Structures are given as C-alpha cells and as structure tokens.
PDB file of C-alpha atoms and ligand atoms in Angstrom:
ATOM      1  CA  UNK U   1      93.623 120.158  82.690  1.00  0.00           C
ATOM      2  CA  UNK U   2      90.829 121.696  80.939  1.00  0.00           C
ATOM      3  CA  UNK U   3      87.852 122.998  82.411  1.00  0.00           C
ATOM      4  CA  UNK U   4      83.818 122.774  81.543  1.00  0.00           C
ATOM      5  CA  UNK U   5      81.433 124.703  82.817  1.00  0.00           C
ATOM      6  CA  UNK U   6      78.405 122.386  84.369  1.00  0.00           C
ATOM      7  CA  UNK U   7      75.827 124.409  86.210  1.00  0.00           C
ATOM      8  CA  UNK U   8      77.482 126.897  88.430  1.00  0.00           C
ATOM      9  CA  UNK U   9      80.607 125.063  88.486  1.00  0.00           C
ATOM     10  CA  UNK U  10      83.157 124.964  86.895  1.00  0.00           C
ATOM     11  CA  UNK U  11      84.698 120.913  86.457  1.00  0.00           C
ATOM     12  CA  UNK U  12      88.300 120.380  85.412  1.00  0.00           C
ATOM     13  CA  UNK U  13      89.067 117.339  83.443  1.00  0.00           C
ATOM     14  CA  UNK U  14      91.665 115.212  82.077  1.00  0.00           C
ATOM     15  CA  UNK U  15      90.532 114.269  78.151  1.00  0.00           C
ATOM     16  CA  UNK U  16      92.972 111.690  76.788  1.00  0.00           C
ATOM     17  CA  UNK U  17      92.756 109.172  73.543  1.00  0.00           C
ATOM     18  CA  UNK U  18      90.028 108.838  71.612  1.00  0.00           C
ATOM     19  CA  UNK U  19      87.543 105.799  71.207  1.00  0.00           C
ATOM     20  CA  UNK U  20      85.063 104.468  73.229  1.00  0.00           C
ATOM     21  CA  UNK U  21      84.506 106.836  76.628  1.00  0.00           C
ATOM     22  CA  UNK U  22      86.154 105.114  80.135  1.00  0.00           C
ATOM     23  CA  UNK U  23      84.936 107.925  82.755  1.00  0.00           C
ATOM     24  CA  UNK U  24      87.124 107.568  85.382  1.00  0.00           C
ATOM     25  CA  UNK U  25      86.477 108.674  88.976  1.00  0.00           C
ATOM     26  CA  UNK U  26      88.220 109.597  91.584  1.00  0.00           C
ATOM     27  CA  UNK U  27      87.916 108.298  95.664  1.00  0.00           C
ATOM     28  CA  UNK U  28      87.944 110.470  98.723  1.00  0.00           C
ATOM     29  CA  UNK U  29      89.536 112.537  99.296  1.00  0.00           C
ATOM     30  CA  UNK U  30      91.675 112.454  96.270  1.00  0.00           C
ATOM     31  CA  UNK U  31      91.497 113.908  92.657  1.00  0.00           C
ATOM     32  CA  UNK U  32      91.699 112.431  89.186  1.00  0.00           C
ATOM     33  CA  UNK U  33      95.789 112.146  89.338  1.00  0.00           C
ATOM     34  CA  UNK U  34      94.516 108.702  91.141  1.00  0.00           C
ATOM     35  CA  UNK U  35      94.274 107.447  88.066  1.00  0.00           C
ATOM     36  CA  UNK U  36      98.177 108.193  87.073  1.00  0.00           C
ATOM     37  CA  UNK U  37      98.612 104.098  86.380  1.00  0.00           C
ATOM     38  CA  UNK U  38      95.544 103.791  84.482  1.00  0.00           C
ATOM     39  CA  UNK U  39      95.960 107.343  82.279  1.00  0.00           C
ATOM     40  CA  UNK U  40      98.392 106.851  79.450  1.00  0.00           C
ATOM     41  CA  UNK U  41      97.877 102.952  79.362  1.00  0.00           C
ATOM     42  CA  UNK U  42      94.177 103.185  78.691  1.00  0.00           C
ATOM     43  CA  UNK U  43      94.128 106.681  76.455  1.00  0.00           C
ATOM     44  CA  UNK U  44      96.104 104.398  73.880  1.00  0.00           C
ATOM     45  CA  UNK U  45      92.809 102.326  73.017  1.00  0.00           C
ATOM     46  CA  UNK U  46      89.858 104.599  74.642  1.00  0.00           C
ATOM     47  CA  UNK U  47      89.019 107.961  74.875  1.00  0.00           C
ATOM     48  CA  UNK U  48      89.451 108.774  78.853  1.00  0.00           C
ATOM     49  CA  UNK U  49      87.948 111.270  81.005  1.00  0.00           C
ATOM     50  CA  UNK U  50      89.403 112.064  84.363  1.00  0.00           C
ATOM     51  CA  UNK U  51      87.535 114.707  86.094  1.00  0.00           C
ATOM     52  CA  UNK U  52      88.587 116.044  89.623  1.00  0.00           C
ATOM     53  CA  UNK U  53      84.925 116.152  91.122  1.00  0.00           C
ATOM     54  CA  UNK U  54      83.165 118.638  92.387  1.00  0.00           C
ATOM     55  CA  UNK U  55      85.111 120.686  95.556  1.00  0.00           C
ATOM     56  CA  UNK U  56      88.706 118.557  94.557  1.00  0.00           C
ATOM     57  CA  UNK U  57      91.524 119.102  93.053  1.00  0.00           C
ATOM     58  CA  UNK U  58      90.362 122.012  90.630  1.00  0.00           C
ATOM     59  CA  UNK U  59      87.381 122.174  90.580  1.00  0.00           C
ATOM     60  CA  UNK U  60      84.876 124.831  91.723  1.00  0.00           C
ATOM     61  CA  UNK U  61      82.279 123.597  94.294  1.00  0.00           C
ATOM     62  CA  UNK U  62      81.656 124.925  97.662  1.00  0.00           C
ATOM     63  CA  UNK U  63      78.557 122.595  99.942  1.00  0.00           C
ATOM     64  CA  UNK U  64      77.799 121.470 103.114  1.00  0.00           C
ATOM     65  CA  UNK U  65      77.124 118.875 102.280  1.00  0.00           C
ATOM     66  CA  UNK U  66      77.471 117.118  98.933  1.00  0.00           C
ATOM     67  CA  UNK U  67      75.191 113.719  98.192  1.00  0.00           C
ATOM     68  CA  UNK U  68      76.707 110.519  95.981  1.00  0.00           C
ATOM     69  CA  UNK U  69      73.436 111.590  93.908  1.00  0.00           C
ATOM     70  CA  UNK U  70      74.739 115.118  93.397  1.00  0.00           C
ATOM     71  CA  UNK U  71      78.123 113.917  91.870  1.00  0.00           C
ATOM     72  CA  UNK U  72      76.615 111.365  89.743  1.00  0.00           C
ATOM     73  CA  UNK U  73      74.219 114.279  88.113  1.00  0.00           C
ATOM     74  CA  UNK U  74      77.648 116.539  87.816  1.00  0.00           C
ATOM     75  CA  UNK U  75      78.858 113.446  85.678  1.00  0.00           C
ATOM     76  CA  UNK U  76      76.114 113.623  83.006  1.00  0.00           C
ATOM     77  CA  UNK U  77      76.464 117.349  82.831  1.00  0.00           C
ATOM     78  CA  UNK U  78      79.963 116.563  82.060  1.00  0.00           C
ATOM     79  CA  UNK U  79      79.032 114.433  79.665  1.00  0.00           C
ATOM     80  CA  UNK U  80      76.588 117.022  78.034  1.00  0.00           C
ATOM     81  CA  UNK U  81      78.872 119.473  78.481  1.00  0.00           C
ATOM     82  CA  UNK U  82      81.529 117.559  76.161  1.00  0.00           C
ATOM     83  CA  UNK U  83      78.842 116.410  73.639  1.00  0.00           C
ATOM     84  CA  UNK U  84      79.210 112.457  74.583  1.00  0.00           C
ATOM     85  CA  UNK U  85      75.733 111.137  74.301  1.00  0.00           C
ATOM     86  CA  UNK U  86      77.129 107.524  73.608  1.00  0.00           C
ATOM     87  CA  UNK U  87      77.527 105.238  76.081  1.00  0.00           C
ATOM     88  CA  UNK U  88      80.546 105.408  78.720  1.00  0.00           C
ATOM     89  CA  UNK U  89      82.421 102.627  80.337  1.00  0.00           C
ATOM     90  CA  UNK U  90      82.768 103.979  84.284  1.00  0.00           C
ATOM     91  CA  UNK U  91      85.469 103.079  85.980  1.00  0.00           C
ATOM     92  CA  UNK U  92      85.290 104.335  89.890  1.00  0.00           C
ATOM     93  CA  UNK U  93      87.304 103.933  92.894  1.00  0.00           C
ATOM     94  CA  UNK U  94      85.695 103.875  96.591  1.00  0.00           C
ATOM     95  CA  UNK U  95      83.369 106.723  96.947  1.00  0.00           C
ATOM     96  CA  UNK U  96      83.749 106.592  92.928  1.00  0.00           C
ATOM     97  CA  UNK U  97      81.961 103.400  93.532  1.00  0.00           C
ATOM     98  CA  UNK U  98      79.414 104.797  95.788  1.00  0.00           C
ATOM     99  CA  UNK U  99      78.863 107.124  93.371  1.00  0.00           C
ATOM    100  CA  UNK U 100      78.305 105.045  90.188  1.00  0.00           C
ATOM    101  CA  UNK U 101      75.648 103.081  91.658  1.00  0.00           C
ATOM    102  CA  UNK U 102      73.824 106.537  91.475  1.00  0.00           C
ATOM    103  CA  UNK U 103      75.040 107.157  88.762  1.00  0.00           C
ATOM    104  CA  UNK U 104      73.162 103.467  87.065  1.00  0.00           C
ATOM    105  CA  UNK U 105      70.367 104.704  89.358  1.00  0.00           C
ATOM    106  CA  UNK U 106      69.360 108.199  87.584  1.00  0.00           C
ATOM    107  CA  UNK U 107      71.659 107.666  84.020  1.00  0.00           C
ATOM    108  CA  UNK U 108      71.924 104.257  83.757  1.00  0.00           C
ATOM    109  CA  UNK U 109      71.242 104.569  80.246  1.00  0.00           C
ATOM    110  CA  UNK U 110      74.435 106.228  79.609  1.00  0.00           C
ATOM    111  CA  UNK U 111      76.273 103.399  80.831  1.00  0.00           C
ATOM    112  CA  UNK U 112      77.905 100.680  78.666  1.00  0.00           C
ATOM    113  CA  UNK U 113      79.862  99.051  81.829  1.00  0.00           C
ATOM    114  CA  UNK U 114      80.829  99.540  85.263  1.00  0.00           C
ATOM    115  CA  UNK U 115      84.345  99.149  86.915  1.00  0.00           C
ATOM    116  CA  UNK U 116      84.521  98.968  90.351  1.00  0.00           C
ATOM    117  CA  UNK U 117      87.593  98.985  92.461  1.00  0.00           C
ATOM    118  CA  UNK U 118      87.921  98.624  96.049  1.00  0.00           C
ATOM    119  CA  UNK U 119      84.291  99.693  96.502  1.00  0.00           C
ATOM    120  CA  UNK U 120      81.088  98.742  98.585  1.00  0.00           C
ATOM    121  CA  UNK U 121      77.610  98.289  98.105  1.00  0.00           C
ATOM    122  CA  UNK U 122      76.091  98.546 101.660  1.00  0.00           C
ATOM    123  CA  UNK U 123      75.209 101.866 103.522  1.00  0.00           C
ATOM    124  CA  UNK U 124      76.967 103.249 106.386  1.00  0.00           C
ATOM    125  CA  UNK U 125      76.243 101.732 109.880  1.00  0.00           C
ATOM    126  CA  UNK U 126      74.905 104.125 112.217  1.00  0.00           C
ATOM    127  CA  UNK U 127      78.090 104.377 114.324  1.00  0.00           C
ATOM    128  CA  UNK U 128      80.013 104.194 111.210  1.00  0.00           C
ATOM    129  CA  UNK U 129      77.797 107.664 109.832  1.00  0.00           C
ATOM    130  CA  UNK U 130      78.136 109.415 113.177  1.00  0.00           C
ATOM    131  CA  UNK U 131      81.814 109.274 112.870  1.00  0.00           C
ATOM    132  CA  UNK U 132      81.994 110.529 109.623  1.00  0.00           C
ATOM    133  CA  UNK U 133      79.662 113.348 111.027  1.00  0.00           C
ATOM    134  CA  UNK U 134      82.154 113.818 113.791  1.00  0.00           C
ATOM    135  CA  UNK U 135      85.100 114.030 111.349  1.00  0.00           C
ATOM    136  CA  UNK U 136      83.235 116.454 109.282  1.00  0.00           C
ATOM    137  CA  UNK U 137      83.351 118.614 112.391  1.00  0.00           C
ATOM    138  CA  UNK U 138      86.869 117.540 113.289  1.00  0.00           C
ATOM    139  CA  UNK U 139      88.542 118.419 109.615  1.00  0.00           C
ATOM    140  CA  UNK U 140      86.479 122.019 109.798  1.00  0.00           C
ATOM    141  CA  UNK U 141      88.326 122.715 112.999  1.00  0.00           C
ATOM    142  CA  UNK U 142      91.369 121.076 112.578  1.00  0.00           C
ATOM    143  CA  UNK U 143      92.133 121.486 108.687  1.00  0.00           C
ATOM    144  CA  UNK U 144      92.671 118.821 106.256  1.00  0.00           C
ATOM    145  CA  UNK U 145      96.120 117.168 107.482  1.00  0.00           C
ATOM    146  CA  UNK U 146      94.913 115.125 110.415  1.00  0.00           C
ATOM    147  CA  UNK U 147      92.816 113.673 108.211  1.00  0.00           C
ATOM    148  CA  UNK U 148      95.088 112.700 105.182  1.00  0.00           C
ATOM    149  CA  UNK U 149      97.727 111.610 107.944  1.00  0.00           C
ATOM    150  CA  UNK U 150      94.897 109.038 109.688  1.00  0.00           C
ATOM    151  CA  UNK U 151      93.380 107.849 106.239  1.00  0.00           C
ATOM    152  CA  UNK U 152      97.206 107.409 104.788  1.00  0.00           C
ATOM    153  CA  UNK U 153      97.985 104.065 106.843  1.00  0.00           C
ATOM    154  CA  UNK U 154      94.459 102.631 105.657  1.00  0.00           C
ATOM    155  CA  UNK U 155      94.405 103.245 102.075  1.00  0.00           C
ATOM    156  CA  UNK U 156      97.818 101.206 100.848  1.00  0.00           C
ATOM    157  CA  UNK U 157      98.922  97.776 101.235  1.00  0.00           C
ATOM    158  CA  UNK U 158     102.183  97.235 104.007  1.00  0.00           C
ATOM    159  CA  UNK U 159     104.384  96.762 101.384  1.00  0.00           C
ATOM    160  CA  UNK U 160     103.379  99.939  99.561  1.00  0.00           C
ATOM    161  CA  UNK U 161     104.185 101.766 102.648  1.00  0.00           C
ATOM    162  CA  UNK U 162     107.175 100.343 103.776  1.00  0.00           C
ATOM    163  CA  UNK U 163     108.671 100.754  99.701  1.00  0.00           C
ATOM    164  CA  UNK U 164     107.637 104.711 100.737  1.00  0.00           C
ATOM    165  CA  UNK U 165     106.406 104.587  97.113  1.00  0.00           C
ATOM    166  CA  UNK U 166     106.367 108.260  94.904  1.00  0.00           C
ATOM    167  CA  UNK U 167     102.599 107.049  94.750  1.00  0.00           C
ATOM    168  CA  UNK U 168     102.170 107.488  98.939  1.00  0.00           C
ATOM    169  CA  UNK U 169     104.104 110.875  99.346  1.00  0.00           C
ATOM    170  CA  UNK U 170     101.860 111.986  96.622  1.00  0.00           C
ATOM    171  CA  UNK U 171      98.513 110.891  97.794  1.00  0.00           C
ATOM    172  CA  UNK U 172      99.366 112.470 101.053  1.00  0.00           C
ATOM    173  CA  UNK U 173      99.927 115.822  99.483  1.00  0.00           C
ATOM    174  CA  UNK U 174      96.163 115.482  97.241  1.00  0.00           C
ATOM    175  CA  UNK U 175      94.826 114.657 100.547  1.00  0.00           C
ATOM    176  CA  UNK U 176      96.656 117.297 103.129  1.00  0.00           C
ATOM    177  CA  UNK U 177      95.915 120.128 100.029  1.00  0.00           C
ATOM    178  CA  UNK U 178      91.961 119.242  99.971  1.00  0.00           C
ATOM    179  CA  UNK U 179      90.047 121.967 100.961  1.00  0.00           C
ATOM    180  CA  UNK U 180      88.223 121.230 104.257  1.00  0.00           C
ATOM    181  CA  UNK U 181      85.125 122.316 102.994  1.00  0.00           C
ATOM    182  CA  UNK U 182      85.229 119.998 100.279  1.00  0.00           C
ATOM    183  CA  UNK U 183      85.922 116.720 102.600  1.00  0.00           C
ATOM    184  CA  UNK U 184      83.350 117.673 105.172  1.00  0.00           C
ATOM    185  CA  UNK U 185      80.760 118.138 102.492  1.00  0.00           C
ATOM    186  CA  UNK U 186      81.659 114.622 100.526  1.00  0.00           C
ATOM    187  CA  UNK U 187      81.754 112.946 104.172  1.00  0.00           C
ATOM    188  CA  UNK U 188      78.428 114.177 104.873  1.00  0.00           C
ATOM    189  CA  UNK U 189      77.093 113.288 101.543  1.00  0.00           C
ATOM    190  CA  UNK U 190      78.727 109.430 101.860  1.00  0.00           C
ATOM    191  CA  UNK U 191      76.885 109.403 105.635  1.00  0.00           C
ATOM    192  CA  UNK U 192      73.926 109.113 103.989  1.00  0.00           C
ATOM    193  CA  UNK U 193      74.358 107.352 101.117  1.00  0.00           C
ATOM    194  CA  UNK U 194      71.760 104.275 100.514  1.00  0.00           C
ATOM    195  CA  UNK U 195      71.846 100.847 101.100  1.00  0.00           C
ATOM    196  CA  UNK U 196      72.531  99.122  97.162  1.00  0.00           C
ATOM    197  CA  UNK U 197      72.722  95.500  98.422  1.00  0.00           C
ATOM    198  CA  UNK U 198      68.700  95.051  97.232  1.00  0.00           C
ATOM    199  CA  UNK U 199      69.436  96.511  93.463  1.00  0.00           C
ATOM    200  CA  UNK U 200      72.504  94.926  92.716  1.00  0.00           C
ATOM    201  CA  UNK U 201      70.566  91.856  91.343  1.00  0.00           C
ATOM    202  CA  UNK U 202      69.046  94.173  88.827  1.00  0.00           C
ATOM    203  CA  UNK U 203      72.263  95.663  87.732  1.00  0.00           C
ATOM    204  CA  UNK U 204      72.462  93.867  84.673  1.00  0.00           C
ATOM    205  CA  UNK U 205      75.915  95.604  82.725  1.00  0.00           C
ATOM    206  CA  UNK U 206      78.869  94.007  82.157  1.00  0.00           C
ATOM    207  CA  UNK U 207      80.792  94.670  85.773  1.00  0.00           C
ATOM    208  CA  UNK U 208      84.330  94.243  86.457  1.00  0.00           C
ATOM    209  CA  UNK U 209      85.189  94.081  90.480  1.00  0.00           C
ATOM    210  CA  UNK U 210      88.346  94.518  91.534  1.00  0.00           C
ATOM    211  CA  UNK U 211      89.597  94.707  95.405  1.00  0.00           C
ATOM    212  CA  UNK U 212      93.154  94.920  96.843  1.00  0.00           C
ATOM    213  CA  UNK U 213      94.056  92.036  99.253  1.00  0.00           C
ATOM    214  CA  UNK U 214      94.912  94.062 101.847  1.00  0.00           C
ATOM    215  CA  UNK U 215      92.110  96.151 101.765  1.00  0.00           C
ATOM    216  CA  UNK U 216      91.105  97.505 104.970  1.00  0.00           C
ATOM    217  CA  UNK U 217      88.321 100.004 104.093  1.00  0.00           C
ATOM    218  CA  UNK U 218      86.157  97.981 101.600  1.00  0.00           C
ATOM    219  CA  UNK U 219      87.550  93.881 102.472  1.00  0.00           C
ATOM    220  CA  UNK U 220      88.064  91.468  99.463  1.00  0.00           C
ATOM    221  CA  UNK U 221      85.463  89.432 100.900  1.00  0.00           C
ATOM    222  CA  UNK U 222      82.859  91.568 100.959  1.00  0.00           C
ATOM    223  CA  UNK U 223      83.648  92.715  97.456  1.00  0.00           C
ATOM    224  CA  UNK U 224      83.317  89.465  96.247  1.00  0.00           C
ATOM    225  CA  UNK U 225      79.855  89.150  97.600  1.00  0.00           C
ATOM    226  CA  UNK U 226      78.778  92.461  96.324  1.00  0.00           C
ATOM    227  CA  UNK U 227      79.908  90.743  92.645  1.00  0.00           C
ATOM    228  CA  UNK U 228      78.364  87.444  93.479  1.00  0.00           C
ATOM    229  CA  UNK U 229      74.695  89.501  93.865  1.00  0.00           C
ATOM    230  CA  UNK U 230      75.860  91.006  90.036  1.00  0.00           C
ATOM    231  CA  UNK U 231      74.015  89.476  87.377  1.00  0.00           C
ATOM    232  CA  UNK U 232      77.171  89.907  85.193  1.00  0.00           C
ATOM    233  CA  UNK U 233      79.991  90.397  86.602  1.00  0.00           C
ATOM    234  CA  UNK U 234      83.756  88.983  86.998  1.00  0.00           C
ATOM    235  CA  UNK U 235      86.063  89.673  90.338  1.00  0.00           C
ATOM    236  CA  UNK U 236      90.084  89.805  90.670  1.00  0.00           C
ATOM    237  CA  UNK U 237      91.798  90.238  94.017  1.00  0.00           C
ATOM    238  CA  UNK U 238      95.049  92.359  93.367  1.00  0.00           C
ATOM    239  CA  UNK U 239      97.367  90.617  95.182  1.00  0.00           C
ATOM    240  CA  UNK U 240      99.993  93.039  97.580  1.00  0.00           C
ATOM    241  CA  UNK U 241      97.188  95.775  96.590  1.00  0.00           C
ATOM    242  CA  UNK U 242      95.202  97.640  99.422  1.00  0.00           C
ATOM    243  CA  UNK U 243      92.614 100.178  99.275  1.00  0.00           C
ATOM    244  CA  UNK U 244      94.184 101.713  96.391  1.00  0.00           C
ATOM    245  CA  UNK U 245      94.888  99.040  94.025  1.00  0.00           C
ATOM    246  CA  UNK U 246      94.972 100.975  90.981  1.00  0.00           C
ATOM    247  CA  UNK U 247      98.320 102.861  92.494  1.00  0.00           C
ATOM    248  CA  UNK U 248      99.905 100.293  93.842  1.00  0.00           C
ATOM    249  CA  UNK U 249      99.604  97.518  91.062  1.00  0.00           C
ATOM    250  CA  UNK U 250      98.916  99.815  87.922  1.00  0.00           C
ATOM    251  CA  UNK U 251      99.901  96.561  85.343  1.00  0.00           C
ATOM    252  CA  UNK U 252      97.602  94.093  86.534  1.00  0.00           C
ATOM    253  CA  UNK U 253      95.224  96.095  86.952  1.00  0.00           C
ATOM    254  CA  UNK U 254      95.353  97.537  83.357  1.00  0.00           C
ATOM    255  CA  UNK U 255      95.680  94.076  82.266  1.00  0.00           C
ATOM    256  CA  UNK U 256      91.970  93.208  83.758  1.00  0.00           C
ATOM    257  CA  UNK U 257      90.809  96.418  82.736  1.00  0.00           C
ATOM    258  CA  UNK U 258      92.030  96.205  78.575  1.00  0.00           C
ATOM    259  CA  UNK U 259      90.955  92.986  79.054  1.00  0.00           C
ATOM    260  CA  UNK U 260      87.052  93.334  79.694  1.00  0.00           C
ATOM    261  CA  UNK U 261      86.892  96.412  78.134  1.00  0.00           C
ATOM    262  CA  UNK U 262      87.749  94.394  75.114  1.00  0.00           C
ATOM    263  CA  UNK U 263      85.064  91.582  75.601  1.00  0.00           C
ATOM    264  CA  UNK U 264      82.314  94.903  75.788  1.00  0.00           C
TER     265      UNK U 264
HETATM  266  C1  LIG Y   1      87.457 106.400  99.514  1.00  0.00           C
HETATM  267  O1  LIG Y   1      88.552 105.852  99.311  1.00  0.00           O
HETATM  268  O2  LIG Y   1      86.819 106.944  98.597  1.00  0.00           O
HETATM  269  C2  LIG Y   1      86.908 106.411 100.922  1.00  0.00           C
HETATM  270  O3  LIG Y   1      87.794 105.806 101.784  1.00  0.00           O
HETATM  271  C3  LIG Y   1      85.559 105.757 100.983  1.00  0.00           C
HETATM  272  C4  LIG Y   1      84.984 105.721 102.353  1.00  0.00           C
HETATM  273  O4  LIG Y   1      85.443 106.442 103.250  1.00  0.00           O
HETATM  274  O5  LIG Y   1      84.019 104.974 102.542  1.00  0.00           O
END
C-alpha cells in the first residue's frame, strides 16, 4: 500500500487502474482488503482507491472519538492529497455508508455517484447508541477479539459461514488485529451520527443500493426504503449475501456495479 500524508496522519491506500475515480470505503471494523472482490475486477475499467481509514488497517490515527464527518473530510484530503479534483464515484460499505452521506453533505460536489451497500440512512436509537457506548468501554477493557468474535456471526450470510469461506477466517483476523482505540473511537463517532432520512429526497446523484438478503445489521427492507426516498436511484438484493455482500457474492455484485458505473 502506499501512504499520503493528510493532516497529521498519515492514510495508506490502495491506487489501482486508471480512469474515472471509484473511492472505495471500507465498514467497521474492517480495512480496505474488504474490497478484495471488487479490486482487480473494477481497476480494469476505473481508476480505484482503497484507503484503510483513519485508525485501521495502516493507517495513523489515534481519537476518542472519531465522527462520520471527520472521515468524510479525511476523504477529500485524500483526494487533494493525490491531485483528483474530478469527480469520484463512492462506493461505501456500512459505516462507509454512514460516512458518504457526510461525505455528499460537506463535498458533495466532488461526487459523480454514490454506491451504497448494506448501509442505513437513519440514526442510532437511543438504546441502540448507549450500547455502542457500552462496547466502546467493553473493547477498551477487554481488547478487540470479543468484539470481532460477536460481530463475526452478524456480518455473513448462513451459508457463508457454514462454507467457512477464506473470506470469514480473514475478516476475523482484520477485525481481532484492530486496534481498540481505533473501534472505540469509530463506535463513538457512529453513536452520534445524524438522522439522513429528511435529506435523502434531495440527494439527487445517480445511486446504486445494494443489500444482502440475509442482512441482519442494515435489513433489505429497510434499504429499499432508504432507495425509494432517492430521487435517482436503483436497488438489487444479493441473494445468499448478508451484511457483507461484496465478500460473499463478489460477481454479481461487480456485475451491478460495471453496470451503472457504465450508464454514469
Ligand atoms: C459496519 O459494518 O460498518 C457496521 O456494522 C455498521 C454498524 O455497526 O452500524
């Protein structure tokens, strides 16, 4: 991976292809090899940027806590930091997601298109941020392997689990080798993040949804709503997908991906 410096961090980055920019990014508590399925297939027709944000994988980045707002504005120094001024396609996972509506929010000008997987639009509920708050406490004290061991069972599809695909093992060990500090601060950050239902009607870029069937942490259903509210958007399910679709079902995915990346 390469490295850029972007404030007082330092970002590492995956820069494949060349083209039109898709700025991938990564979900929680993962890193940019998420996108192992999406990588090569995409680089061939774009140029692709997978960074590890700020605190994963390795990157510098040490917060208590560390706001969807914050990693959106270390994307556009990214971006500045690589010289792309064009617009960039941004494709995002989860908190990815959560992220990328900030990131429309304060550099929506810089986008061409949005690709959301397995995402949501709504805030936390306040039980649903007090338990984050109590994990954040919980991973500090404990380390980062209770965590990746409880999340593991919610982020793939049955079948994906039972197959004891390369894919699991490996997300495990992104998760389990995530520095504590780094999950508390993003939990903290996602705790607070706002409410988008009210703006999504004035999100008016081409949007691509897509949601795994089995889903457990951001449901199909809900997904479909949040595209629905879209002015322009299109929604897949990715059937025997969960949470992490893009992993589990790498060719249909890239399918829908080439696909409406072509239409843009
Ligand atoms: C993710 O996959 O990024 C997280 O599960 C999102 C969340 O905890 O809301």
């Amino acid at each position: 991976m390469q490295k850029a410096k972007v404030g007082d961090l330092e970002l590492a980055y995956l820069d494949r292809g060349s083209g039109p920019v898709v700025l991938l990014v990564h979900g929680f508590p993962l890193d940019h090899s998420m996108w192992a399925g999406q990588i090569d297939a995409l680089a061939a027709r774009y140029r692709v940027i997978a960074p590890d944000l700020r605190g994963f994988g390795q990157s510098s980045g040490q917060d208590q806590k560390t706001t969807m707002q914050q990693f959106a504005d270390d994307l556009a120094g990214l971006l500045d930091a690589l010289g792309i001024h064009e617009t960039v396609h941004l494709c995002a996972l989860s908190m990815g997601g959560y992220i990328a509506w900030q990131f429309w929010k304060l550099h929506g000008n810089r986008l061409a298109s949005l690709i959301l997987c397995d995402t949501r639009a709504a805030s936390d509920t306040p039980e649903g941020a007090q338990g984050r708050l109590a994990l954040a406490d919980t991973v500090l004290s404990d380390g980062s392997l209770p965590v990746a061991d409880s999340m593991l069972p919610k982020l793939f599809a049955p079948q994906s689990l039972e197959s004891e695909a390369l894919y699991v093992t490996a997300t495990q060990g992104v998760m389990a080798s995530t520095r504590p500090t780094t999950i508390a601060a993003a939990l903290r950050g996602m705790a607070e993040r706002p409410d988008m239902t009210a703006e999504l009607p004035n999100i008016g870029l081409p949007a691509l949804l897509l949601c795994g069937e089995h889903d457990v942490i951001s449901p199909a259903d809900e997904m479909r709503t949040v595209a629905a509210a879209m002015p322009d958007s299109v929604f897949h399910i990715i059937y025997g997908a969960g949470h992490m679709a893009p992993l589990e079902r790498p060719e249909r995915v890239n399918h829908l991906i080439l696909e409406f990346l072509g239409r843009q």
